[in-house]
Amino acid sequence: QTAANMLGARDASALFGESAVGVWGAGEPAIAASLLEAMQGGGEVRERFIGKTGYGTPLKCEVLAQPLGNKTESRGHLVLIVDISQQLELQRSLLRTEKLYTLGELIAGVAHELNNPLTGIIGYAQLVMRGDIEPSVRERLNQITEDAERCKQIVENLLTFGSQREAHKEFYDINR
């Protein structure tokens, strides 16, 4: 009954008398041909199948066929169908995780590279503003400082996204 459910047959009795080749024939001719060739030659088969069965049911599996008996006196084949849907989903999930990890590493590297010049821009703008300067220049320097601070906040958000842990801020006595 499990095979019938997996393959999309109406019930287990529908599979009796059906050749394994017929199960794949309409859905995947290449697997059907491979199974037929192996069975006629007394060999074994290991095929990955992602598609629809002869019953029109979508299936992701590995098909394994092993002859019963020796090559000259084969009494049929044992056909094993292993559902690999979950395995493929885990592989996809792992690939997504690896891509996100790599993206996080890239973002962290870029963020650190941007932080250095931004710190310099803010520092020099603040130094110049300490002096006696015209109000219009002070206003422009103030705008530069505000924009650079906003960029630093964006970089900090990128670093938080790229890291595995949350940002931790605290006061620190630099004299110690």
JSON list of C-alpha atoms in Angstrom, two decimals:
[
{"chain": "A", "resi": 1, "resn": "GLN", "atom": "CA", "xyz": [0.00, 0.00, 0.00]},
{"chain": "A", "resi": 2, "resn": "THR", "atom": "CA", "xyz": [2.92, 2.36, 0.74]},
{"chain": "A", "resi": 3, "resn": "ALA", "atom": "CA", "xyz": [4.28, 1.87, -2.78]},
{"chain": "A", "resi": 4, "resn": "ALA", "atom": "CA", "xyz": [0.81, 2.45, -4.24]},
{"chain": "A", "resi": 5, "resn": "ASN", "atom": "CA", "xyz": [0.47, 5.70, -2.28]},
{"chain": "A", "resi": 6, "resn": "MET", "atom": "CA", "xyz": [3.95, 6.86, -3.25]},
{"chain": "A", "resi": 7, "resn": "LEU", "atom": "CA", "xyz": [3.50, 6.06, -6.94]},
{"chain": "A", "resi": 8, "resn": "GLY", "atom": "CA", "xyz": [-0.07, 7.31, -7.18]},
{"chain": "A", "resi": 9, "resn": "ALA", "atom": "CA", "xyz": [-1.73, 3.97, -7.98]},
{"chain": "A", "resi": 10, "resn": "ARG", "atom": "CA", "xyz": [-5.38, 3.71, -6.94]},
{"chain": "A", "resi": 11, "resn": "ASP", "atom": "CA", "xyz": [-4.54, 0.88, -4.50]},
{"chain": "A", "resi": 12, "resn": "ALA", "atom": "CA", "xyz": [-1.97, -1.85, -3.86]},
{"chain": "A", "resi": 13, "resn": "SER", "atom": "CA", "xyz": [-3.80, -4.33, -6.11]},
{"chain": "A", "resi": 14, "resn": "ALA", "atom": "CA", "xyz": [-3.20, -2.01, -9.08]},
{"chain": "A", "resi": 15, "resn": "LEU", "atom": "CA", "xyz": [0.53, -2.72, -8.76]},
{"chain": "A", "resi": 16, "resn": "PHE", "atom": "CA", "xyz": [0.15, -6.53, -8.90]},
{"chain": "A", "resi": 17, "resn": "GLY", "atom": "CA", "xyz": [1.09, -7.79, -12.33]},
{"chain": "A", "resi": 18, "resn": "GLU", "atom": "CA", "xyz": [2.46, -4.35, -13.27]},
{"chain": "A", "resi": 19, "resn": "SER", "atom": "CA", "xyz": [6.09, -4.39, -14.29]},
{"chain": "A", "resi": 20, "resn": "ALA", "atom": "CA", "xyz": [8.40, -1.90, -12.62]},
{"chain": "A", "resi": 21, "resn": "VAL", "atom": "CA", "xyz": [9.08, -0.56, -16.10]},
{"chain": "A", "resi": 22, "resn": "GLY", "atom": "CA", "xyz": [5.37, 0.19, -16.54]},
{"chain": "A", "resi": 23, "resn": "VAL", "atom": "CA", "xyz": [5.35, 2.22, -13.34]},
{"chain": "A", "resi": 24, "resn": "TRP", "atom": "CA", "xyz": [7.87, 4.67, -14.84]},
{"chain": "A", "resi": 25, "resn": "GLY", "atom": "CA", "xyz": [7.09, 4.22, -18.55]},
{"chain": "A", "resi": 26, "resn": "ALA", "atom": "CA", "xyz": [4.76, 7.13, -19.09]},
{"chain": "A", "resi": 27, "resn": "GLY", "atom": "CA", "xyz": [6.37, 9.38, -16.51]},
{"chain": "A", "resi": 28, "resn": "GLU", "atom": "CA", "xyz": [10.07, 8.93, -17.22]},
{"chain": "A", "resi": 29, "resn": "PRO", "atom": "CA", "xyz": [11.09, 6.91, -20.29]},
{"chain": "A", "resi": 30, "resn": "ALA", "atom": "CA", "xyz": [14.83, 7.11, -19.45]},
{"chain": "A", "resi": 31, "resn": "ILE", "atom": "CA", "xyz": [14.35, 5.37, -16.10]},
{"chain": "A", "resi": 32, "resn": "ALA", "atom": "CA", "xyz": [12.00, 2.84, -17.68]},
{"chain": "A", "resi": 33, "resn": "ALA", "atom": "CA", "xyz": [14.61, 2.03, -20.34]},
{"chain": "A", "resi": 34, "resn": "SER", "atom": "CA", "xyz": [17.37, 1.80, -17.73]},
{"chain": "A", "resi": 35, "resn": "LEU", "atom": "CA", "xyz": [15.31, -0.54, -15.55]},
{"chain": "A", "resi": 36, "resn": "LEU", "atom": "CA", "xyz": [14.32, -2.68, -18.52]},
{"chain": "A", "resi": 37, "resn": "GLU", "atom": "CA", "xyz": [17.93, -2.97, -19.73]},
{"chain": "A", "resi": 38, "resn": "ALA", "atom": "CA", "xyz": [19.18, -3.90, -16.25]},
{"chain": "A", "resi": 39, "resn": "MET", "atom": "CA", "xyz": [16.43, -6.43, -15.68]},
{"chain": "A", "resi": 40, "resn": "GLN", "atom": "CA", "xyz": [16.91, -8.11, -19.03]},
{"chain": "A", "resi": 41, "resn": "GLY", "atom": "CA", "xyz": [20.66, -8.24, -18.51]},
{"chain": "A", "resi": 42, "resn": "GLY", "atom": "CA", "xyz": [20.41, -9.41, -14.89]},
{"chain": "A", "resi": 43, "resn": "GLY", "atom": "CA", "xyz": [22.19, -6.26, -13.69]},
{"chain": "A", "resi": 44, "resn": "GLU", "atom": "CA", "xyz": [21.44, -3.71, -11.03]},
{"chain": "A", "resi": 45, "resn": "VAL", "atom": "CA", "xyz": [20.20, -0.15, -11.33]},
{"chain": "A", "resi": 46, "resn": "ARG", "atom": "CA", "xyz": [20.53, 2.96, -9.21]},
{"chain": "A", "resi": 47, "resn": "GLU", "atom": "CA", "xyz": [18.73, 5.99, -10.65]},
{"chain": "A", "resi": 48, "resn": "ARG", "atom": "CA", "xyz": [17.60, 9.30, -9.18]},
{"chain": "A", "resi": 49, "resn": "PHE", "atom": "CA", "xyz": [14.12, 10.27, -10.27]},
{"chain": "A", "resi": 50, "resn": "ILE", "atom": "CA", "xyz": [12.55, 13.69, -9.95]},
{"chain": "A", "resi": 51, "resn": "GLY", "atom": "CA", "xyz": [9.37, 13.98, -11.94]},
{"chain": "A", "resi": 52, "resn": "LYS", "atom": "CA", "xyz": [6.04, 12.20, -12.38]},
{"chain": "A", "resi": 53, "resn": "THR", "atom": "CA", "xyz": [5.41, 8.48, -12.24]},
{"chain": "A", "resi": 54, "resn": "GLY", "atom": "CA", "xyz": [3.49, 6.52, -14.86]},
{"chain": "A", "resi": 55, "resn": "TYR", "atom": "CA", "xyz": [0.40, 7.30, -12.75]},
{"chain": "A", "resi": 56, "resn": "GLY", "atom": "CA", "xyz": [1.04, 11.05, -13.02]},
{"chain": "A", "resi": 57, "resn": "THR", "atom": "CA", "xyz": [2.13, 11.50, -9.41]},
{"chain": "A", "resi": 58, "resn": "PRO", "atom": "CA", "xyz": [5.04, 13.86, -8.65]},
{"chain": "A", "resi": 59, "resn": "LEU", "atom": "CA", "xyz": [7.86, 11.99, -6.96]},
{"chain": "A", "resi": 60, "resn": "LYS", "atom": "CA", "xyz": [11.43, 12.62, -5.84]},
{"chain": "A", "resi": 61, "resn": "CYS", "atom": "CA", "xyz": [13.15, 9.32, -5.18]},
{"chain": "A", "resi": 62, "resn": "GLU", "atom": "CA", "xyz": [16.00, 6.96, -5.85]},
{"chain": "A", "resi": 63, "resn": "VAL", "atom": "CA", "xyz": [15.12, 3.74, -7.65]},
{"chain": "A", "resi": 64, "resn": "LEU", "atom": "CA", "xyz": [17.30, 0.74, -6.82]},
{"chain": "A", "resi": 65, "resn": "ALA", "atom": "CA", "xyz": [16.84, -2.57, -8.62]},
{"chain": "A", "resi": 66, "resn": "GLN", "atom": "CA", "xyz": [18.80, -5.68, -7.63]},
{"chain": "A", "resi": 67, "resn": "PRO", "atom": "CA", "xyz": [18.47, -9.09, -9.34]},
{"chain": "A", "resi": 68, "resn": "LEU", "atom": "CA", "xyz": [17.24, -12.00, -7.21]},
{"chain": "A", "resi": 69, "resn": "GLY", "atom": "CA", "xyz": [19.54, -14.95, -7.81]},
{"chain": "A", "resi": 70, "resn": "ASN", "atom": "CA", "xyz": [22.56, -15.01, -10.09]},
{"chain": "A", "resi": 71, "resn": "LYS", "atom": "CA", "xyz": [22.74, -13.50, -13.59]},
{"chain": "A", "resi": 72, "resn": "THR", "atom": "CA", "xyz": [22.00, -16.73, -15.41]},
{"chain": "A", "resi": 73, "resn": "GLU", "atom": "CA", "xyz": [19.18, -17.86, -13.13]},
{"chain": "A", "resi": 74, "resn": "SER", "atom": "CA", "xyz": [17.57, -14.58, -12.07]},
{"chain": "A", "resi": 75, "resn": "ARG", "atom": "CA", "xyz": [14.16, -15.06, -10.50]},
{"chain": "A", "resi": 76, "resn": "GLY", "atom": "CA", "xyz": [13.17, -11.43, -10.82]},
{"chain": "A", "resi": 77, "resn": "HIS", "atom": "CA", "xyz": [14.34, -8.20, -9.26]},
{"chain": "A", "resi": 78, "resn": "LEU", "atom": "CA", "xyz": [13.95, -6.51, -5.96]},
{"chain": "A", "resi": 79, "resn": "VAL", "atom": "CA", "xyz": [13.00, -2.90, -6.69]},
{"chain": "A", "resi": 80, "resn": "LEU", "atom": "CA", "xyz": [13.42, -0.39, -3.89]},
{"chain": "A", "resi": 81, "resn": "ILE", "atom": "CA", "xyz": [12.00, 3.11, -4.17]},
{"chain": "A", "resi": 82, "resn": "VAL", "atom": "CA", "xyz": [13.42, 5.54, -1.59]},
{"chain": "A", "resi": 83, "resn": "ASP", "atom": "CA", "xyz": [11.64, 8.87, -1.15]},
{"chain": "A", "resi": 84, "resn": "ILE", "atom": "CA", "xyz": [14.32, 11.62, -1.10]},
{"chain": "A", "resi": 85, "resn": "SER", "atom": "CA", "xyz": [11.98, 14.64, -0.88]},
{"chain": "A", "resi": 86, "resn": "GLN", "atom": "CA", "xyz": [13.06, 15.47, 2.67]},
{"chain": "A", "resi": 87, "resn": "GLN", "atom": "CA", "xyz": [16.74, 14.97, 1.84]},
{"chain": "A", "resi": 88, "resn": "LEU", "atom": "CA", "xyz": [16.50, 17.36, -1.12]},
{"chain": "A", "resi": 89, "resn": "GLU", "atom": "CA", "xyz": [14.69, 19.95, 1.02]},
{"chain": "A", "resi": 90, "resn": "LEU", "atom": "CA", "xyz": [17.41, 19.69, 3.68]},
{"chain": "A", "resi": 91, "resn": "GLN", "atom": "CA", "xyz": [20.08, 20.17, 1.00]},
{"chain": "A", "resi": 92, "resn": "ARG", "atom": "CA", "xyz": [18.25, 23.26, -0.30]},
{"chain": "A", "resi": 93, "resn": "SER", "atom": "CA", "xyz": [17.94, 24.60, 3.22]},
{"chain": "A", "resi": 94, "resn": "LEU", "atom": "CA", "xyz": [21.65, 24.03, 3.87]},
{"chain": "A", "resi": 95, "resn": "LEU", "atom": "CA", "xyz": [22.54, 25.81, 0.63]},
{"chain": "A", "resi": 96, "resn": "ARG", "atom": "CA", "xyz": [20.36, 28.80, 1.62]},
{"chain": "A", "resi": 97, "resn": "THR", "atom": "CA", "xyz": [22.02, 28.86, 5.05]},
{"chain": "A", "resi": 98, "resn": "GLU", "atom": "CA", "xyz": [25.49, 28.80, 3.48]},
{"chain": "A", "resi": 99, "resn": "LYS", "atom": "CA", "xyz": [24.53, 31.64, 1.13]},
{"chain": "A", "resi": 100, "resn": "LEU", "atom": "CA", "xyz": [23.19, 33.73, 4.02]},
{"chain": "A", "resi": 101, "resn": "TYR", "atom": "CA", "xyz": [26.35, 33.07, 6.05]},
{"chain": "A", "resi": 102, "resn": "THR", "atom": "CA", "xyz": [28.52, 34.14, 3.12]},
{"chain": "A", "resi": 103, "resn": "LEU", "atom": "CA", "xyz": [26.38, 37.24, 2.60]},
{"chain": "A", "resi": 104, "resn": "GLY", "atom": "CA", "xyz": [26.73, 38.09, 6.30]},
{"chain": "A", "resi": 105, "resn": "GLU", "atom": "CA", "xyz": [30.52, 37.75, 6.07]},
{"chain": "A", "resi": 106, "resn": "LEU", "atom": "CA", "xyz": [30.61, 39.97, 2.97]},
{"chain": "A", "resi": 107, "resn": "ILE", "atom": "CA", "xyz": [28.41, 42.60, 4.61]},
{"chain": "A", "resi": 108, "resn": "ALA", "atom": "CA", "xyz": [30.55, 42.61, 7.75]},
{"chain": "A", "resi": 109, "resn": "GLY", "atom": "CA", "xyz": [33.71, 43.13, 5.70]},
{"chain": "A", "resi": 110, "resn": "VAL", "atom": "CA", "xyz": [32.21, 45.97, 3.68]},
{"chain": "A", "resi": 111, "resn": "ALA", "atom": "CA", "xyz": [30.77, 47.57, 6.81]},
{"chain": "A", "resi": 112, "resn": "HIS", "atom": "CA", "xyz": [34.16, 47.59, 8.53]},
{"chain": "A", "resi": 113, "resn": "GLU", "atom": "CA", "xyz": [35.76, 49.13, 5.46]},
{"chain": "A", "resi": 114, "resn": "LEU", "atom": "CA", "xyz": [33.12, 51.89, 5.39]},
{"chain": "A", "resi": 115, "resn": "ASN", "atom": "CA", "xyz": [33.35, 52.61, 9.11]},
{"chain": "A", "resi": 116, "resn": "ASN", "atom": "CA", "xyz": [36.97, 53.78, 8.95]},
{"chain": "A", "resi": 117, "resn": "PRO", "atom": "CA", "xyz": [36.54, 56.65, 6.46]},
{"chain": "A", "resi": 118, "resn": "LEU", "atom": "CA", "xyz": [33.22, 57.66, 8.05]},
{"chain": "A", "resi": 119, "resn": "THR", "atom": "CA", "xyz": [34.92, 58.02, 11.43]},
{"chain": "A", "resi": 120, "resn": "GLY", "atom": "CA", "xyz": [37.57, 60.23, 9.80]},
{"chain": "A", "resi": 121, "resn": "ILE", "atom": "CA", "xyz": [34.97, 62.40, 8.06]},
{"chain": "A", "resi": 122, "resn": "ILE", "atom": "CA", "xyz": [33.02, 62.93, 11.28]},
{"chain": "A", "resi": 123, "resn": "GLY", "atom": "CA", "xyz": [36.17, 63.61, 13.30]},
{"chain": "A", "resi": 124, "resn": "TYR", "atom": "CA", "xyz": [37.63, 66.16, 10.87]},
{"chain": "A", "resi": 125, "resn": "ALA", "atom": "CA", "xyz": [34.28, 67.92, 10.44]},
{"chain": "A", "resi": 126, "resn": "GLN", "atom": "CA", "xyz": [33.95, 68.25, 14.22]},
{"chain": "A", "resi": 127, "resn": "LEU", "atom": "CA", "xyz": [37.53, 69.54, 14.53]},
{"chain": "A", "resi": 128, "resn": "VAL", "atom": "CA", "xyz": [36.92, 72.23, 11.92]},
{"chain": "A", "resi": 129, "resn": "MET", "atom": "CA", "xyz": [33.65, 73.23, 13.64]},
{"chain": "A", "resi": 130, "resn": "ARG", "atom": "CA", "xyz": [35.58, 73.95, 16.89]},
{"chain": "A", "resi": 131, "resn": "GLY", "atom": "CA", "xyz": [37.25, 76.89, 15.22]},
{"chain": "A", "resi": 132, "resn": "ASP", "atom": "CA", "xyz": [35.89, 80.28, 14.32]},
{"chain": "A", "resi": 133, "resn": "ILE", "atom": "CA", "xyz": [34.12, 79.72, 10.98]},
{"chain": "A", "resi": 134, "resn": "GLU", "atom": "CA", "xyz": [31.36, 81.39, 9.02]},
{"chain": "A", "resi": 135, "resn": "PRO", "atom": "CA", "xyz": [27.80, 80.29, 9.85]},
{"chain": "A", "resi": 136, "resn": "SER", "atom": "CA", "xyz": [27.18, 78.98, 6.29]},
{"chain": "A", "resi": 137, "resn": "VAL", "atom": "CA", "xyz": [30.31, 76.78, 6.49]},
{"chain": "A", "resi": 138, "resn": "ARG", "atom": "CA", "xyz": [29.31, 75.59, 9.98]},
{"chain": "A", "resi": 139, "resn": "GLU", "atom": "CA", "xyz": [25.87, 74.69, 8.58]},
{"chain": "A", "resi": 140, "resn": "ARG", "atom": "CA", "xyz": [27.44, 72.67, 5.76]},
{"chain": "A", "resi": 141, "resn": "LEU", "atom": "CA", "xyz": [29.83, 70.91, 8.16]},
{"chain": "A", "resi": 142, "resn": "ASN", "atom": "CA", "xyz": [26.91, 70.15, 10.43]},
{"chain": "A", "resi": 143, "resn": "GLN", "atom": "CA", "xyz": [25.09, 68.59, 7.45]},
{"chain": "A", "resi": 144, "resn": "ILE", "atom": "CA", "xyz": [28.21, 66.52, 6.60]},
{"chain": "A", "resi": 145, "resn": "THR", "atom": "CA", "xyz": [28.41, 65.30, 10.21]},
{"chain": "A", "resi": 146, "resn": "GLU", "atom": "CA", "xyz": [24.70, 64.40, 10.31]},
{"chain": "A", "resi": 147, "resn": "ASP", "atom": "CA", "xyz": [24.87, 62.53, 6.99]},
{"chain": "A", "resi": 148, "resn": "ALA", "atom": "CA", "xyz": [28.04, 60.67, 8.01]},
{"chain": "A", "resi": 149, "resn": "GLU", "atom": "CA", "xyz": [26.41, 59.73, 11.34]},
{"chain": "A", "resi": 150, "resn": "ARG", "atom": "CA", "xyz": [23.39, 58.41, 9.43]},
{"chain": "A", "resi": 151, "resn": "CYS", "atom": "CA", "xyz": [25.74, 56.36, 7.23]},
{"chain": "A", "resi": 152, "resn": "LYS", "atom": "CA", "xyz": [27.46, 55.02, 10.36]},
{"chain": "A", "resi": 153, "resn": "GLN", "atom": "CA", "xyz": [24.06, 53.91, 11.68]},
{"chain": "A", "resi": 154, "resn": "ILE", "atom": "CA", "xyz": [23.37, 52.09, 8.41]},
{"chain": "A", "resi": 155, "resn": "VAL", "atom": "CA", "xyz": [26.78, 50.41, 8.64]},
{"chain": "A", "resi": 156, "resn": "GLU", "atom": "CA", "xyz": [26.05, 49.43, 12.25]},
{"chain": "A", "resi": 157, "resn": "ASN", "atom": "CA", "xyz": [22.75, 47.89, 11.14]},
{"chain": "A", "resi": 158, "resn": "LEU", "atom": "CA", "xyz": [24.62, 45.94, 8.46]},
{"chain": "A", "resi": 159, "resn": "LEU", "atom": "CA", "xyz": [27.10, 44.69, 11.05]},
{"chain": "A", "resi": 160, "resn": "THR", "atom": "CA", "xyz": [24.25, 43.62, 13.32]},
{"chain": "A", "resi": 161, "resn": "PHE", "atom": "CA", "xyz": [22.66, 41.76, 10.39]},
{"chain": "A", "resi": 162, "resn": "GLY", "atom": "CA", "xyz": [25.94, 40.08, 9.50]},
{"chain": "A", "resi": 163, "resn": "SER", "atom": "CA", "xyz": [26.81, 38.97, 13.02]},
{"chain": "A", "resi": 164, "resn": "GLN", "atom": "CA", "xyz": [25.51, 35.96, 14.91]},
{"chain": "A", "resi": 165, "resn": "ARG", "atom": "CA", "xyz": [25.09, 37.86, 18.17]},
{"chain": "A", "resi": 166, "resn": "GLU", "atom": "CA", "xyz": [23.22, 41.00, 19.11]},
{"chain": "A", "resi": 167, "resn": "ALA", "atom": "CA", "xyz": [25.09, 44.28, 19.47]},
{"chain": "A", "resi": 168, "resn": "HIS", "atom": "CA", "xyz": [26.11, 45.03, 23.05]},
{"chain": "A", "resi": 169, "resn": "LYS", "atom": "CA", "xyz": [26.77, 48.62, 24.12]},
{"chain": "A", "resi": 170, "resn": "GLU", "atom": "CA", "xyz": [28.03, 49.80, 27.50]},
{"chain": "A", "resi": 171, "resn": "PHE", "atom": "CA", "xyz": [29.95, 52.68, 29.01]},
{"chain": "A", "resi": 172, "resn": "TYR", "atom": "CA", "xyz": [33.66, 52.08, 29.38]},
{"chain": "A", "resi": 173, "resn": "ASP", "atom": "CA", "xyz": [36.24, 54.07, 31.32]},
{"chain": "A", "resi": 174, "resn": "ILE", "atom": "CA", "xyz": [38.99, 54.69, 28.76]},
{"chain": "A", "resi": 175, "resn": "ASN", "atom": "CA", "xyz": [41.36, 55.79, 31.54]},
{"chain": "A", "resi": 176, "resn": "ARG", "atom": "CA", "xyz": [41.32, 52.24, 32.92]}
]
